[in-house]
């Protein structure tokens, strides 16, 4: 996508040195557009853990480059396996991270050490190109849903949660891809942007993305979505996801489940956008089998922002001594999901629906 007319992806290899990795520091957006240069796998791991880089497909792609960085200095089996394990341990919920690392290991293990660094950069580049293409396809399939709602030129009000935009992927985004395409096509779309406590990815990142692209949007408190649905102000909910089970259960940012309940209670279609790299074919029961990341309590007790003097600050919002819990994701059961928007098309949130689009994964039930 473009920032002030300049095309960007969310991760890229330095054009001059050909090996260092660049990302946007997403903890500084929307108030500062800081580009970080990563030169070691440890810096990649830190960027993922601290959410300087985040978004299920993107952390997989950046972790792939983290392996490539490691192999520049040492390409033996020990370095390969230990670096892979370190990167895989950064965040537990998004399956894309494990998928990307497993793909890199499959590609690199058979190679002679001398061949591994170049092959790692090439494979990470393929992962990026594929993610961008998959998300563009998700946009095209999701666009059909928005065209149907926009029939007769009516405004389409979309609610989204967290950030599943281009900055959460290599490019295009998942939940936001159809919205960009609908807006660019001239459809009258408006987005209710859940702030998405506690990290405020919606207020900080989705609002920044949509505003940069000129898409009409309104930031709302997380708790306002149900009210808007009750009053007919939401035509569709589209969210991203960090892991979908083979039975269609959806892990996504904390609060997604509550939106799905409100949507069901108000007959609002609830769609989930994802590339097939987000499907975990080895699990079926999302509530019991998907690990939910527990993040620092300080993300709940403190909030970041910009003060009146223009300084980016963090302030405490709870009394000293109050405890806080911070589960970062929840699982929406498939029964609450209207359908899934993938790069191969839309399908019901069921195993049969997924296999209708991805028959090659039938044997995956035994695990990846
Ligand atoms: C296409 S991004 C999918 C997913 O990832 C985000 O999680 P986080 O911000 O913690 O990396 C969020 O759950 C998005 O919906």
PDB file of N, CA and C in Angstrom, residues 57 96 99 103 127-141 171-174 177 274-278 341-344 358:
ATOM      1  N   UNK A  57       0.086 -12.808   9.711  1.00  0.00           N
ATOM      2  CA  UNK A  57       0.929 -13.146   8.543  1.00  0.00           C
ATOM      3  C   UNK A  57       2.278 -12.434   8.561  1.00  0.00           C
ATOM      4  N   UNK A  96       0.598 -18.622  11.786  1.00  0.00           N
ATOM      5  CA  UNK A  96       1.446 -18.207  10.661  1.00  0.00           C
ATOM      6  C   UNK A  96       2.918 -18.213  11.048  1.00  0.00           C
ATOM      7  N   UNK A  99       3.964 -21.771  10.940  1.00  0.00           N
ATOM      8  CA  UNK A  99       3.915 -22.228   9.551  1.00  0.00           C
ATOM      9  C   UNK A  99       5.127 -21.719   8.775  1.00  0.00           C
ATOM     10  N   UNK A 103       8.148 -23.971   7.251  1.00  0.00           N
ATOM     11  CA  UNK A 103       8.429 -23.935   5.805  1.00  0.00           C
ATOM     12  C   UNK A 103       9.908 -23.644   5.553  1.00  0.00           C
ATOM     13  N   UNK A 127       7.665 -16.158   0.598  1.00  0.00           N
ATOM     14  CA  UNK A 127       6.604 -16.069   1.610  1.00  0.00           C
ATOM     15  C   UNK A 127       5.949 -14.696   1.553  1.00  0.00           C
ATOM     16  N   UNK A 128       6.755 -13.653   1.404  1.00  0.00           N
ATOM     17  CA  UNK A 128       6.207 -12.299   1.316  1.00  0.00           C
ATOM     18  C   UNK A 128       5.375 -12.110   0.061  1.00  0.00           C
ATOM     19  N   UNK A 129       5.906 -12.539  -1.065  1.00  0.00           N
ATOM     20  CA  UNK A 129       5.167 -12.373  -2.324  1.00  0.00           C
ATOM     21  C   UNK A 129       3.846 -13.135  -2.281  1.00  0.00           C
ATOM     22  N   UNK A 130       3.883 -14.337  -1.729  1.00  0.00           N
ATOM     23  CA  UNK A 130       2.658 -15.139  -1.655  1.00  0.00           C
ATOM     24  C   UNK A 130       1.633 -14.504  -0.728  1.00  0.00           C
ATOM     25  N   UNK A 131       2.104 -13.956   0.419  1.00  0.00           N
ATOM     26  CA  UNK A 131       1.165 -13.319   1.347  1.00  0.00           C
ATOM     27  C   UNK A 131       0.492 -12.127   0.686  1.00  0.00           C
ATOM     28  N   UNK A 132       1.267 -11.319  -0.001  1.00  0.00           N
ATOM     29  CA  UNK A 132       0.689 -10.144  -0.659  1.00  0.00           C
ATOM     30  C   UNK A 132      -0.336 -10.564  -1.706  1.00  0.00           C
ATOM     31  N   UNK A 133      -0.020 -11.599  -2.478  1.00  0.00           N
ATOM     32  CA  UNK A 133      -0.947 -12.067  -3.511  1.00  0.00           C
ATOM     33  C   UNK A 133      -2.200 -12.684  -2.903  1.00  0.00           C
ATOM     34  N   UNK A 134      -2.015 -13.451  -1.823  1.00  0.00           N
ATOM     35  CA  UNK A 134      -3.182 -14.063  -1.172  1.00  0.00           C
ATOM     36  C   UNK A 134      -4.121 -12.994  -0.623  1.00  0.00           C
ATOM     37  N   UNK A 135      -3.544 -11.965  -0.014  1.00  0.00           N
ATOM     38  CA  UNK A 135      -4.376 -10.919   0.590  1.00  0.00           C
ATOM     39  C   UNK A 135      -5.090 -10.100  -0.483  1.00  0.00           C
ATOM     40  N   UNK A 136      -4.419  -9.909  -1.611  1.00  0.00           N
ATOM     41  CA  UNK A 136      -5.099  -9.205  -2.710  1.00  0.00           C
ATOM     42  C   UNK A 136      -6.292 -10.027  -3.193  1.00  0.00           C
ATOM     43  N   UNK A 137      -6.112 -11.344  -3.229  1.00  0.00           N
ATOM     44  CA  UNK A 137      -7.216 -12.227  -3.637  1.00  0.00           C
ATOM     45  C   UNK A 137      -8.330 -12.207  -2.597  1.00  0.00           C
ATOM     46  N   UNK A 138      -7.955 -12.172  -1.322  1.00  0.00           N
ATOM     47  CA  UNK A 138      -8.967 -12.040  -0.260  1.00  0.00           C
ATOM     48  C   UNK A 138      -9.771 -10.766  -0.480  1.00  0.00           C
ATOM     49  N   UNK A 139      -9.063  -9.699  -0.855  1.00  0.00           N
ATOM     50  CA  UNK A 139      -9.758  -8.441  -1.129  1.00  0.00           C
ATOM     51  C   UNK A 139     -10.792  -8.588  -2.221  1.00  0.00           C
ATOM     52  N   UNK A 140     -10.419  -9.254  -3.288  1.00  0.00           N
ATOM     53  CA  UNK A 140     -11.344  -9.418  -4.426  1.00  0.00           C
ATOM     54  C   UNK A 140     -12.562 -10.247  -4.048  1.00  0.00           C
ATOM     55  N   UNK A 141     -12.349 -11.306  -3.255  1.00  0.00           N
ATOM     56  CA  UNK A 141     -13.489 -12.139  -2.850  1.00  0.00           C
ATOM     57  C   UNK A 141     -14.370 -11.416  -1.836  1.00  0.00           C
ATOM     58  N   UNK A 171       1.314  -7.112   2.701  1.00  0.00           N
ATOM     59  CA  UNK A 171       0.645  -6.046   1.949  1.00  0.00           C
ATOM     60  C   UNK A 171      -0.855  -6.340   1.880  1.00  0.00           C
ATOM     61  N   UNK A 172      -1.632  -5.324   1.591  1.00  0.00           N
ATOM     62  CA  UNK A 172      -3.082  -5.368   1.397  1.00  0.00           C
ATOM     63  C   UNK A 172      -3.888  -5.565   2.689  1.00  0.00           C
ATOM     64  N   UNK A 173      -3.420  -6.443   3.573  1.00  0.00           N
ATOM     65  CA  UNK A 173      -4.219  -6.778   4.747  1.00  0.00           C
ATOM     66  C   UNK A 173      -5.204  -7.888   4.438  1.00  0.00           C
ATOM     67  N   UNK A 174      -5.950  -8.297   5.467  1.00  0.00           N
ATOM     68  CA  UNK A 174      -6.964  -9.328   5.230  1.00  0.00           C
ATOM     69  C   UNK A 174      -8.359  -8.708   5.368  1.00  0.00           C
ATOM     70  N   UNK A 177      -8.582  -5.493   3.241  1.00  0.00           N
ATOM     71  CA  UNK A 177      -8.356  -5.557   1.785  1.00  0.00           C
ATOM     72  C   UNK A 177      -9.648  -5.327   0.991  1.00  0.00           C
ATOM     73  N   UNK A 274      -8.940 -14.386   5.989  1.00  0.00           N
ATOM     74  CA  UNK A 274      -7.670 -15.042   6.311  1.00  0.00           C
ATOM     75  C   UNK A 274      -7.054 -15.697   5.084  1.00  0.00           C
ATOM     76  N   UNK A 275      -5.721 -15.680   4.996  1.00  0.00           N
ATOM     77  CA  UNK A 275      -5.029 -16.506   4.016  1.00  0.00           C
ATOM     78  C   UNK A 275      -4.958 -17.929   4.551  1.00  0.00           C
ATOM     79  N   UNK A 276      -4.771 -18.906   3.700  1.00  0.00           N
ATOM     80  CA  UNK A 276      -4.774 -20.303   4.147  1.00  0.00           C
ATOM     81  C   UNK A 276      -3.609 -20.615   5.082  1.00  0.00           C
ATOM     82  N   UNK A 277      -2.616 -19.734   5.136  1.00  0.00           N
ATOM     83  CA  UNK A 277      -1.511 -19.932   6.082  1.00  0.00           C
ATOM     84  C   UNK A 277      -1.952 -19.732   7.524  1.00  0.00           C
ATOM     85  N   UNK A 278      -3.186 -19.255   7.718  1.00  0.00           N
ATOM     86  CA  UNK A 278      -3.712 -19.042   9.067  1.00  0.00           C
ATOM     87  C   UNK A 278      -4.561 -20.224   9.542  1.00  0.00           C
ATOM     88  N   UNK A 341     -13.454 -15.646   4.435  1.00  0.00           N
ATOM     89  CA  UNK A 341     -13.014 -15.063   3.157  1.00  0.00           C
ATOM     90  C   UNK A 341     -11.548 -15.442   2.996  1.00  0.00           C
ATOM     91  N   UNK A 342     -11.248 -16.293   2.023  1.00  0.00           N
ATOM     92  CA  UNK A 342      -9.871 -16.743   1.826  1.00  0.00           C
ATOM     93  C   UNK A 342      -9.391 -16.344   0.428  1.00  0.00           C
ATOM     94  N   UNK A 343      -8.143 -16.702   0.122  1.00  0.00           N
ATOM     95  CA  UNK A 343      -7.612 -16.334  -1.201  1.00  0.00           C
ATOM     96  C   UNK A 343      -8.266 -17.177  -2.309  1.00  0.00           C
ATOM     97  N   UNK A 344      -8.897 -18.284  -1.878  1.00  0.00           N
ATOM     98  CA  UNK A 344      -9.550 -19.145  -2.862  1.00  0.00           C
ATOM     99  C   UNK A 344     -11.053 -18.874  -2.952  1.00  0.00           C
ATOM    100  N   UNK A 358      -9.818 -26.013  -0.191  1.00  0.00           N
ATOM    101  CA  UNK A 358      -8.446 -26.494  -0.047  1.00  0.00           C
ATOM    102  C   UNK A 358      -8.434 -28.016   0.084  1.00  0.00           C
TER     103      UNK A 358
END
